[in-house]
Amino acid sequence: MTETLLINFLILLLPVIIYLIFLENKISLTNKNLLLVLGAITTILCMSYPIRLELGFTFDLRYFPFIIASLYGGYKVGFPLYIVINVYRLIIGGNGIIQSFLLSTVIFLLVPLLHKRFMRLSSTRKIGCAAMVALGIILLFISTLTMFYETLNREYWIVSINAMTIYVVCMIFIMILVEQIHHNILRRERYAQAEQINVINNLSASVSHEIRNPLTVTSGFLQLLNKSKTLTEDEKMYVDWSLKELNRAEKIVSDFLALGKPQSQNMVHSNFKEEAEYVKNVITPYANLHEVTVNLSFSNTLSKKYDKNQVQQCLLNLYKNAIESMIDNGGTLNVDVTNHANSIIIKLEDNGNGMTKEQIRRLGKPYYSTKDEGTGLGMFMVYNTVTKLGGKIDVKSEVGKGTTILITIPA
Ligand code: ADP
Ligand code: MG
């Protein structure tokens, strides 16, 4: 029995190893097709090497891939795996097909139900949750067996307890591996982004400064030239265009400058109220122009040390993005600054055009923009500033419905 158990365990490790060696850099861990393919292979292998207990019934770890895949992937992954389990069970044949079918149906109906809640849990809780599910399933399995045994003797109980321990311990072990892989991937991504930020920071501060002066001088002279009476219509147009382009260049330069280090002369110890109100006042004419209403509600009582200019710029970028997303149909931007536990929470809710999952994933990467005139530096700066403050950003968005951006900053 130990031998087959080890084989089963090895089979369960197989997808983990395959993922780690071949797919880690290419496919997200929660990709549904990935879960499905690896899940199906593992299920079939597990069912091919069942553990035969002396009591006469067989027992295997076939529900492991099912539990893990459907907790991470929901019904979309659970359903095909359910089919795989039952079709393969039919092919294997033998006694207990009906019981196995009923049991798998119950499991299929219940486990994927947890998917949404499961995905919101922290790593440790995910592991705990999966272990509880495994325990539940093995209890269900054991209780269906009682139907075959009139006398529940000592042997039955020993086997049951062993089976329970195996299920729970194996599940905890595999889940720790899965979550650790997930954690490593996230850490590597964050590290790469931090590196990128570093490079841009160093370059931007020096280069932007040097470019700004010639830009200002050129734009000044062009404005003077524009006032000249001897210019023809065409020449005036060229000057206007040049000024417009210079303006754009200046905008990019100031975006870059804002990315630099916090300046000591700008540091304040405050609660974000002034900044949020200032930005609201600055942006209101722009919002009105596009039939967007901006509501600000403030109830934060905590304070924090930050660079005033950077926070203003950061909020301005967020307000602007939200308004720009509602440019076609108008709408409302609700900004809410509160505190919860020991954190300051800034929530921006718009009912604009929203983002796809892929867009959310790329949000905050430098130069990522979907707008013709966009620089793709706005959100990059936001992420940068919030990270500097030790905070985090959660984005929820639905195409056509709107976007909610939740910034949590520890006070
Ligand atoms: P830019 O505004 O110059 O395009 P940003 O870095 O500010 O650059 O934003 C990057 C992209 O993220 C935008 O082009 C847009 O597609 C998307 N985005 C940001 N905020 C929102 C929002 N509130 N609603 C919809 N899309 C958004
Ligand atoms: Mg922007």
CSV table of C-alpha atoms and ligand atoms in Angstrom, one decimal:
chain,number,residue,atom,x,y,z
A,1,MET,CA,0.0,0.0,0.0
A,2,THR,CA,2.8,2.4,0.8
A,3,GLU,CA,4.3,1.8,-2.6
A,4,THR,CA,1.1,2.7,-4.5
A,5,LEU,CA,0.6,5.6,-2.2
A,6,LEU,CA,4.0,6.9,-3.1
A,7,ILE,CA,3.3,6.4,-6.8
A,8,ASN,CA,0.1,8.4,-6.4
A,9,PHE,CA,1.9,11.1,-4.7
A,10,LEU,CA,4.5,11.2,-7.4
A,11,ILE,CA,1.8,11.5,-10.0
A,12,LEU,CA,0.4,14.5,-8.1
A,13,LEU,CA,3.9,16.1,-8.1
A,14,LEU,CA,4.2,15.6,-11.9
A,15,PRO,CA,2.1,18.6,-12.9
A,16,VAL,CA,3.8,20.8,-10.4
A,17,ILE,CA,7.2,19.8,-11.8
A,18,ILE,CA,6.1,20.2,-15.4
A,19,TYR,CA,4.8,23.6,-14.7
A,20,LEU,CA,7.9,24.7,-12.8
A,21,ILE,CA,10.3,23.5,-15.4
A,22,PHE,CA,8.6,24.2,-18.7
A,23,LEU,CA,5.7,26.6,-18.3
A,24,GLU,CA,6.4,28.9,-15.4
A,25,ASN,CA,7.5,31.9,-17.6
A,26,LYS,CA,4.9,31.4,-20.2
A,27,ILE,CA,1.5,30.6,-18.7
A,28,SER,CA,-0.2,32.0,-15.6
A,29,LEU,CA,-0.8,29.5,-12.9
A,30,THR,CA,-4.5,30.1,-12.9
A,31,ASN,CA,-4.8,29.7,-16.7
A,32,LYS,CA,-7.9,27.6,-17.2
A,33,ASN,CA,-6.6,25.5,-20.1
A,34,LEU,CA,-3.4,24.8,-18.2
A,35,LEU,CA,-5.4,23.6,-15.1
A,36,LEU,CA,-7.6,21.5,-17.4
A,37,VAL,CA,-4.8,19.7,-19.3
A,38,LEU,CA,-2.6,19.1,-16.3
A,39,GLY,CA,-5.7,18.2,-14.2
A,40,ALA,CA,-6.9,15.7,-16.7
A,41,ILE,CA,-3.6,13.9,-17.1
A,42,THR,CA,-3.1,13.7,-13.4
A,43,THR,CA,-6.6,12.4,-12.8
A,44,ILE,CA,-6.2,9.6,-15.4
A,45,LEU,CA,-2.8,8.6,-14.0
A,46,CYS,CA,-4.2,8.6,-10.4
A,47,MET,CA,-7.1,6.4,-11.4
A,48,SER,CA,-4.8,4.0,-13.3
A,49,TYR,CA,-2.8,3.3,-10.1
A,50,PRO,CA,-5.4,3.0,-7.4
A,51,ILE,CA,-4.5,2.0,-3.9
A,52,ARG,CA,-6.1,-1.4,-3.1
A,53,LEU,CA,-6.9,-1.6,0.5
A,54,GLU,CA,-7.1,-5.0,2.3
A,55,LEU,CA,-10.7,-4.3,3.2
A,56,GLY,CA,-11.5,-4.9,-0.4
A,57,PHE,CA,-12.3,-1.4,-1.7
A,58,THR,CA,-10.0,0.8,-3.7
A,59,PHE,CA,-9.1,4.3,-2.9
A,60,ASP,CA,-7.2,6.8,-4.9
A,61,LEU,CA,-6.2,10.4,-5.1
A,62,ARG,CA,-8.3,11.1,-8.2
A,63,TYR,CA,-10.1,14.0,-6.6
A,64,PHE,CA,-6.9,15.9,-5.8
A,65,PRO,CA,-6.4,17.4,-9.3
A,66,PHE,CA,-10.1,18.0,-9.4
A,67,ILE,CA,-10.2,19.9,-6.1
A,68,ILE,CA,-7.1,22.0,-6.9
A,69,ALA,CA,-8.1,22.8,-10.5
A,70,SER,CA,-11.7,23.7,-9.7
A,71,LEU,CA,-10.8,25.8,-6.6
A,72,TYR,CA,-8.5,27.8,-8.9
A,73,GLY,CA,-10.6,27.6,-12.0
A,74,GLY,CA,-14.2,27.2,-11.1
A,75,TYR,CA,-16.9,25.3,-13.0
A,76,LYS,CA,-15.2,26.0,-16.4
A,77,VAL,CA,-12.4,23.7,-15.4
A,78,GLY,CA,-14.4,21.5,-13.0
A,79,PHE,CA,-16.9,20.4,-15.5
A,80,PRO,CA,-14.5,18.9,-18.1
A,81,LEU,CA,-12.6,17.2,-15.3
A,82,TYR,CA,-15.9,15.7,-13.9
A,83,ILE,CA,-16.5,14.3,-17.4
A,84,VAL,CA,-13.0,12.9,-17.5
A,85,ILE,CA,-13.3,11.2,-14.1
A,86,ASN,CA,-16.6,9.5,-15.0
A,87,VAL,CA,-15.8,8.5,-18.6
A,88,TYR,CA,-12.5,7.0,-17.4
A,89,ARG,CA,-14.3,5.3,-14.6
A,90,LEU,CA,-16.7,3.7,-17.1
A,91,ILE,CA,-13.8,2.5,-19.2
A,92,ILE,CA,-12.1,0.9,-16.1
A,93,GLY,CA,-15.4,-0.7,-15.2
A,94,GLY,CA,-15.8,-3.0,-12.2
A,95,ASN,CA,-18.1,-2.5,-9.2
A,96,GLY,CA,-19.3,0.7,-7.6
A,97,ILE,CA,-19.7,2.7,-10.8
A,98,ILE,CA,-22.9,4.2,-9.6
A,99,GLN,CA,-21.6,5.1,-6.2
A,100,SER,CA,-18.5,6.7,-7.8
A,101,PHE,CA,-20.8,8.6,-10.2
A,102,LEU,CA,-22.9,9.9,-7.4
A,103,LEU,CA,-20.0,10.9,-5.3
A,104,SER,CA,-18.2,12.7,-8.1
A,105,THR,CA,-21.5,14.5,-8.9
A,106,VAL,CA,-21.8,15.8,-5.4
A,107,ILE,CA,-18.2,16.9,-5.4
A,108,PHE,CA,-18.6,18.5,-8.8
A,109,LEU,CA,-21.6,20.5,-7.6
A,110,LEU,CA,-20.1,21.7,-4.4
A,111,VAL,CA,-16.3,22.3,-4.8
A,112,PRO,CA,-16.3,24.8,-7.7
A,113,LEU,CA,-18.9,26.8,-5.8
A,114,LEU,CA,-16.1,27.9,-3.5
A,115,HIS,CA,-13.9,29.2,-6.4
A,116,LYS,CA,-14.7,32.9,-6.1
A,117,ARG,CA,-14.3,33.0,-2.4
A,118,PHE,CA,-11.2,30.9,-2.5
A,119,MET,CA,-9.5,33.2,-4.9
A,120,ARG,CA,-9.8,36.1,-2.5
A,121,LEU,CA,-8.2,34.2,0.4
A,122,SER,CA,-4.6,34.7,1.5
A,123,SER,CA,-2.1,32.0,0.8
A,124,THR,CA,-2.3,30.3,4.2
A,125,ARG,CA,-6.1,30.4,4.1
A,126,LYS,CA,-6.1,28.9,0.6
A,127,ILE,CA,-4.0,26.0,1.9
A,128,GLY,CA,-6.3,25.6,4.9
A,129,CYS,CA,-9.4,25.8,2.7
A,130,ALA,CA,-8.1,23.1,0.3
A,131,ALA,CA,-7.3,20.9,3.2
A,132,MET,CA,-10.8,21.3,4.6
A,133,VAL,CA,-12.3,20.4,1.2
A,134,ALA,CA,-10.1,17.3,1.0
A,135,LEU,CA,-11.2,16.3,4.5
A,136,GLY,CA,-14.8,16.8,3.5
A,137,ILE,CA,-14.5,14.7,0.5
A,138,ILE,CA,-12.7,11.8,2.2
A,139,LEU,CA,-15.4,11.9,4.9
A,140,LEU,CA,-18.0,11.7,2.2
A,141,PHE,CA,-16.2,8.8,0.6
A,142,ILE,CA,-15.9,7.0,3.8
A,143,SER,CA,-19.5,7.4,4.7
A,144,THR,CA,-20.6,6.0,1.3
A,145,LEU,CA,-18.5,3.0,2.1
A,146,THR,CA,-20.4,2.3,5.3
A,147,MET,CA,-23.3,1.3,3.1
A,148,PHE,CA,-21.2,-1.8,2.1
A,149,TYR,CA,-20.2,-2.8,5.6
A,150,GLU,CA,-22.8,-3.9,8.0
A,151,THR,CA,-20.4,-4.2,10.9
A,152,LEU,CA,-18.0,-1.3,11.2
A,153,ASN,CA,-15.1,-3.1,12.8
A,154,ARG,CA,-11.8,-1.9,14.1
A,155,GLU,CA,-10.1,-2.4,10.8
A,156,TYR,CA,-12.5,-0.2,9.0
A,157,TRP,CA,-11.9,2.6,11.4
A,158,ILE,CA,-8.1,2.3,11.1
A,159,VAL,CA,-8.3,2.4,7.4
A,160,SER,CA,-10.6,5.4,7.5
A,161,ILE,CA,-8.4,7.3,9.7
A,162,ASN,CA,-5.3,6.5,7.6
A,163,ALA,CA,-7.2,7.6,4.5
A,164,MET,CA,-8.2,10.9,6.1
A,165,THR,CA,-4.7,11.6,7.2
A,166,ILE,CA,-3.3,10.8,3.8
A,167,TYR,CA,-5.8,13.1,2.1
A,168,VAL,CA,-5.3,16.0,4.3
A,169,VAL,CA,-1.5,15.8,4.6
A,170,CYS,CA,-1.0,15.3,0.8
A,171,MET,CA,-3.3,18.2,0.1
A,172,ILE,CA,-1.5,20.5,2.4
A,173,PHE,CA,1.8,19.5,0.9
A,174,ILE,CA,0.8,20.0,-2.7
A,175,MET,CA,-1.0,23.3,-1.9
A,176,ILE,CA,2.1,24.6,-0.2
A,177,LEU,CA,4.1,23.9,-3.3
A,178,VAL,CA,1.5,25.5,-5.6
A,179,GLU,CA,1.2,28.6,-3.5
A,180,GLN,CA,4.9,28.9,-3.1
A,181,ILE,CA,5.4,28.8,-6.9
A,182,HIS,CA,2.7,31.5,-7.2
A,183,HIS,CA,4.5,33.6,-4.6
A,184,ASN,CA,7.8,33.2,-6.3
A,185,ILE,CA,6.4,34.3,-9.7
A,186,LEU,CA,4.8,37.4,-8.2
A,187,ARG,CA,8.0,38.3,-6.4
A,188,ARG,CA,10.0,37.9,-9.6
A,189,GLU,CA,7.6,40.2,-11.5
A,190,ARG,CA,7.7,42.8,-8.8
A,191,TYR,CA,11.5,42.6,-8.8
A,192,ALA,CA,11.6,43.1,-12.5
A,193,GLN,CA,9.3,46.1,-12.3
A,194,ALA,CA,11.3,47.6,-9.4
A,195,GLU,CA,14.4,47.3,-11.5
A,196,GLN,CA,12.7,49.0,-14.5
A,197,ILE,CA,11.6,51.8,-12.2
A,198,ASN,CA,15.1,52.2,-10.9
A,199,VAL,CA,16.6,52.6,-14.3
A,200,ILE,CA,13.9,55.1,-15.4
A,201,ASN,CA,14.2,57.0,-12.2
A,202,ASN,CA,17.9,57.5,-12.6
A,203,LEU,CA,17.7,58.5,-16.2
A,204,SER,CA,14.6,60.6,-16.0
A,205,ALA,CA,15.7,63.0,-13.2
A,206,SER,CA,18.9,64.0,-15.0
A,207,VAL,CA,17.7,64.0,-18.6
A,208,SER,CA,14.4,65.6,-17.9
A,209,HIS,CA,16.0,68.5,-16.2
A,210,GLU,CA,18.4,69.2,-19.0
A,211,ILE,CA,15.6,69.0,-21.6
A,212,ARG,CA,13.2,71.2,-19.8
A,213,ASN,CA,15.3,74.4,-20.1
A,214,PRO,CA,15.7,74.4,-23.9
A,215,LEU,CA,12.0,73.5,-24.2
A,216,THR,CA,11.0,76.5,-22.1
A,217,VAL,CA,13.3,78.8,-24.1
A,218,THR,CA,12.1,77.6,-27.4
A,219,SER,CA,8.5,77.8,-26.5
A,220,GLY,CA,9.0,81.3,-25.3
A,221,PHE,CA,10.6,82.5,-28.5
A,222,LEU,CA,8.0,80.8,-30.6
A,223,GLN,CA,5.3,82.6,-28.6
A,224,LEU,CA,7.0,85.9,-29.4
A,225,LEU,CA,7.3,85.0,-33.0
A,226,ASN,CA,3.6,84.1,-33.1
A,227,LYS,CA,2.8,87.7,-32.2
A,228,SER,CA,4.7,89.1,-35.2
A,229,LYS,CA,2.4,90.9,-37.7
A,230,THR,CA,4.5,89.9,-40.8
A,231,LEU,CA,3.7,86.2,-40.5
A,232,THR,CA,1.6,84.6,-43.2
A,233,GLU,CA,-1.4,82.4,-42.4
A,234,ASP,CA,0.6,79.3,-43.2
A,235,GLU,CA,3.6,80.4,-41.1
A,236,LYS,CA,1.3,81.1,-38.2
A,237,MET,CA,-0.1,77.5,-38.5
A,238,TYR,CA,3.5,76.1,-38.4
A,239,VAL,CA,4.3,78.0,-35.3
A,240,ASP,CA,1.1,76.9,-33.6
A,241,TRP,CA,1.8,73.3,-34.4
A,242,SER,CA,5.3,73.6,-33.0
A,243,LEU,CA,4.0,75.1,-29.8
A,244,LYS,CA,1.5,72.3,-29.5
A,245,GLU,CA,4.2,69.7,-29.9
A,246,LEU,CA,6.5,71.5,-27.5
A,247,ASN,CA,3.7,71.4,-25.0
A,248,ARG,CA,3.4,67.7,-25.4
A,249,ALA,CA,7.1,67.2,-24.9
A,250,GLU,CA,6.9,69.4,-21.7
A,251,LYS,CA,4.1,67.2,-20.4
A,252,ILE,CA,6.2,64.1,-20.9
A,253,VAL,CA,9.1,65.7,-19.2
A,254,SER,CA,7.1,66.7,-16.2
A,255,ASP,CA,5.7,63.2,-15.9
A,256,PHE,CA,9.2,62.0,-15.8
A,257,LEU,CA,10.3,64.5,-13.3
A,258,ALA,CA,7.5,63.5,-11.0
A,259,LEU,CA,9.0,60.0,-11.0
A,260,GLY,CA,12.1,61.1,-9.2
A,261,LYS,CA,12.9,60.9,-5.5
A,262,PRO,CA,10.6,62.6,-3.0
A,263,GLN,CA,12.0,66.1,-2.4
A,264,SER,CA,12.6,67.0,1.2
A,265,GLN,CA,11.1,70.5,0.8
A,266,ASN,CA,7.8,69.0,-0.4
A,267,MET,CA,7.4,66.6,2.5
A,268,VAL,CA,4.3,67.0,4.7
A,269,HIS,CA,2.7,65.0,7.4
A,270,SER,CA,-0.9,65.1,6.5
A,271,ASN,CA,-4.1,63.1,5.7
A,272,PHE,CA,-4.4,63.6,1.9
A,273,LYS,CA,-7.4,65.9,2.3
A,274,GLU,CA,-5.7,69.0,0.8
A,275,GLU,CA,-4.3,67.1,-2.1
A,276,ALA,CA,-7.6,65.4,-2.9
A,277,GLU,CA,-9.5,68.6,-2.8
A,278,TYR,CA,-6.9,70.6,-4.7
A,279,VAL,CA,-6.9,68.0,-7.5
A,280,LYS,CA,-10.7,68.0,-7.6
A,281,ASN,CA,-10.8,71.8,-8.0
A,282,VAL,CA,-8.1,71.7,-10.7
A,283,ILE,CA,-9.9,68.9,-12.7
A,284,THR,CA,-13.5,70.1,-12.3
A,285,PRO,CA,-13.5,72.4,-15.4
A,286,TYR,CA,-12.1,69.5,-17.5
A,287,ALA,CA,-14.7,67.2,-16.0
A,288,ASN,CA,-17.5,69.6,-16.7
A,289,LEU,CA,-16.4,69.9,-20.3
A,290,HIS,CA,-17.0,66.1,-20.7
A,291,GLU,CA,-20.2,66.0,-18.6
A,292,VAL,CA,-18.5,64.2,-15.8
A,293,THR,CA,-19.4,64.9,-12.2
A,294,VAL,CA,-16.7,64.5,-9.6
A,295,ASN,CA,-17.8,63.7,-6.0
A,296,LEU,CA,-15.3,63.7,-3.2
A,297,SER,CA,-16.1,62.4,0.2
A,298,PHE,CA,-13.5,62.5,2.9
A,299,SER,CA,-13.5,60.8,6.3
A,300,ASN,CA,-9.9,59.8,6.9
A,301,THR,CA,-8.5,60.5,10.3
A,302,LEU,CA,-5.1,59.0,9.9
A,303,SER,CA,-2.0,60.8,8.6
A,304,LYS,CA,1.2,60.0,6.8
A,305,LYS,CA,4.4,61.6,5.7
A,306,TYR,CA,4.6,62.1,1.9
A,307,ASP,CA,5.8,64.3,-0.9
A,308,LYS,CA,2.9,66.7,-1.5
A,309,ASN,CA,3.7,67.3,-5.2
A,310,GLN,CA,4.0,63.7,-6.0
A,311,VAL,CA,0.8,62.8,-4.3
A,312,GLN,CA,-1.0,65.6,-6.1
A,313,GLN,CA,0.4,64.4,-9.4
A,314,CYS,CA,-0.5,60.9,-8.6
A,315,LEU,CA,-4.2,61.8,-7.8
A,316,LEU,CA,-4.3,64.0,-10.8
A,317,ASN,CA,-3.3,61.1,-13.0
A,318,LEU,CA,-6.0,58.9,-11.4
A,319,TYR,CA,-8.8,61.5,-11.7
A,320,LYS,CA,-7.7,62.2,-15.3
A,321,ASN,CA,-7.8,58.6,-16.3
A,322,ALA,CA,-11.2,58.1,-14.8
A,323,ILE,CA,-12.6,61.1,-16.6
A,324,GLU,CA,-11.0,60.1,-19.8
A,325,SER,CA,-12.6,56.7,-19.6
A,326,MET,CA,-16.0,58.5,-19.4
A,327,ILE,CA,-15.3,60.9,-22.2
A,328,ASP,CA,-17.8,59.5,-24.6
A,329,ASN,CA,-20.9,59.1,-22.5
A,330,GLY,CA,-20.3,61.2,-19.4
A,331,GLY,CA,-20.7,59.8,-15.9
A,332,THR,CA,-19.7,60.2,-12.3
A,333,LEU,CA,-16.4,59.8,-10.6
A,334,ASN,CA,-16.7,59.0,-6.9
A,335,VAL,CA,-13.6,59.5,-4.9
A,336,ASP,CA,-13.7,58.3,-1.3
A,337,VAL,CA,-10.9,58.8,1.2
A,338,THR,CA,-11.4,56.8,4.4
A,339,ASN,CA,-9.4,54.8,6.8
A,340,HIS,CA,-9.8,51.2,7.9
A,341,ALA,CA,-7.8,49.5,10.7
A,342,ASN,CA,-4.4,51.2,10.4
A,343,SER,CA,-4.6,52.0,6.7
A,344,ILE,CA,-5.6,55.0,4.6
A,345,ILE,CA,-7.9,53.9,1.8
A,346,ILE,CA,-8.4,55.9,-1.4
A,347,LYS,CA,-11.1,54.6,-3.6
A,348,LEU,CA,-11.8,55.9,-7.1
A,349,GLU,CA,-14.9,54.6,-8.8
A,350,ASP,CA,-15.9,55.6,-12.4
A,351,ASN,CA,-18.5,54.3,-14.7
A,352,GLY,CA,-16.4,54.6,-17.8
A,353,ASN,CA,-15.4,52.1,-20.5
A,354,GLY,CA,-13.5,49.8,-18.2
A,355,MET,CA,-10.6,47.5,-18.9
A,356,THR,CA,-10.1,43.9,-19.9
A,357,LYS,CA,-8.1,41.4,-17.7
A,358,GLU,CA,-5.1,41.8,-20.0
A,359,GLN,CA,-5.3,45.6,-19.7
A,360,ILE,CA,-5.5,45.4,-16.0
A,361,ARG,CA,-2.4,43.2,-16.0
A,362,ARG,CA,-0.4,45.7,-18.0
A,363,LEU,CA,-1.6,48.7,-16.1
A,364,GLY,CA,1.3,50.5,-14.5
A,365,LYS,CA,3.9,49.2,-17.0
A,366,PRO,CA,5.7,52.2,-18.4
A,367,TYR,CA,4.5,53.4,-21.9
A,368,TYR,CA,1.4,51.2,-21.8
A,369,SER,CA,-1.4,53.3,-23.1
A,370,THR,CA,-4.5,52.7,-25.2
A,371,LYS,CA,-5.0,56.4,-26.0
A,372,ASP,CA,-3.8,58.1,-29.2
A,373,GLU,CA,-2.3,61.0,-27.2
A,374,GLY,CA,-1.4,58.9,-24.1
A,375,THR,CA,2.0,58.7,-22.7
A,376,GLY,CA,1.5,55.6,-20.6
A,377,LEU,CA,3.4,57.2,-17.8
A,378,GLY,CA,0.4,58.2,-15.6
A,379,MET,CA,-0.3,54.9,-14.0
A,380,PHE,CA,3.4,54.0,-13.9
A,381,MET,CA,3.9,57.1,-11.8
A,382,VAL,CA,0.9,56.1,-9.6
A,383,TYR,CA,2.2,52.6,-8.9
A,384,ASN,CA,5.6,54.1,-8.3
A,385,THR,CA,4.4,56.6,-5.7
A,386,VAL,CA,2.1,54.2,-4.0
A,387,THR,CA,4.9,51.7,-3.7
A,388,LYS,CA,7.2,54.3,-2.2
A,389,LEU,CA,4.5,54.9,0.4
A,390,GLY,CA,4.4,51.2,1.2
A,391,GLY,CA,0.9,50.9,-0.2
A,392,LYS,CA,-0.8,48.6,-2.7
A,393,ILE,CA,-3.3,49.1,-5.5
A,394,ASP,CA,-6.2,46.8,-6.3
A,395,VAL,CA,-8.0,47.3,-9.6
A,396,LYS,CA,-11.4,46.0,-10.4
A,397,SER,CA,-12.8,46.7,-13.8
A,398,GLU,CA,-15.4,45.5,-16.2
A,399,VAL,CA,-15.5,46.5,-19.9
A,400,GLY,CA,-18.4,48.9,-20.5
A,401,LYS,CA,-19.3,49.1,-16.8
A,402,GLY,CA,-16.4,51.0,-15.2
A,403,THR,CA,-13.4,50.8,-13.0
A,404,THR,CA,-12.8,50.8,-9.3
A,405,ILE,CA,-9.3,51.6,-8.1
A,406,LEU,CA,-8.5,50.9,-4.4
A,407,ILE,CA,-5.3,52.2,-2.9
A,408,THR,CA,-4.4,51.1,0.5
A,409,ILE,CA,-1.6,52.9,2.3
A,410,PRO,CA,-0.5,51.9,5.8
A,411,ALA,CA,-0.5,55.0,8.1
B,1,ADP,P1,-2.4,57.3,-20.5
B,1,ADP,O1,-3.5,57.9,-19.6
B,1,ADP,O2,-1.4,58.3,-20.9
B,1,ADP,O3,-2.9,56.4,-21.5
B,1,ADP,P2,-1.9,55.9,-18.0
B,1,ADP,O4,-0.7,55.2,-17.5
B,1,ADP,O5,-2.5,57.0,-17.2
B,1,ADP,O6,-1.5,56.4,-19.5
B,1,ADP,O7,-3.0,54.8,-18.3
B,1,ADP,C1,-2.6,53.6,-19.0
B,1,ADP,C2,-3.9,53.0,-19.6
B,1,ADP,O8,-4.7,52.4,-18.6
B,1,ADP,C3,-4.8,53.9,-20.3
B,1,ADP,O9,-4.4,54.1,-21.6
B,1,ADP,C4,-6.1,53.2,-20.2
B,1,ADP,O10,-6.3,52.3,-21.3
B,1,ADP,C5,-6.0,52.4,-18.9
B,1,ADP,N1,-6.8,53.1,-17.8
B,1,ADP,C6,-6.2,53.7,-16.8
B,1,ADP,N2,-7.2,54.1,-15.9
B,1,ADP,C7,-8.4,53.7,-16.4
B,1,ADP,C8,-9.8,53.9,-16.0
B,1,ADP,N3,-10.1,54.5,-14.9
B,1,ADP,N4,-10.7,53.3,-16.8
B,1,ADP,C9,-10.4,52.7,-18.0
B,1,ADP,N5,-9.1,52.5,-18.4
B,1,ADP,C10,-8.1,53.0,-17.7
B,2,MG,MG,-3.4,58.9,-17.8
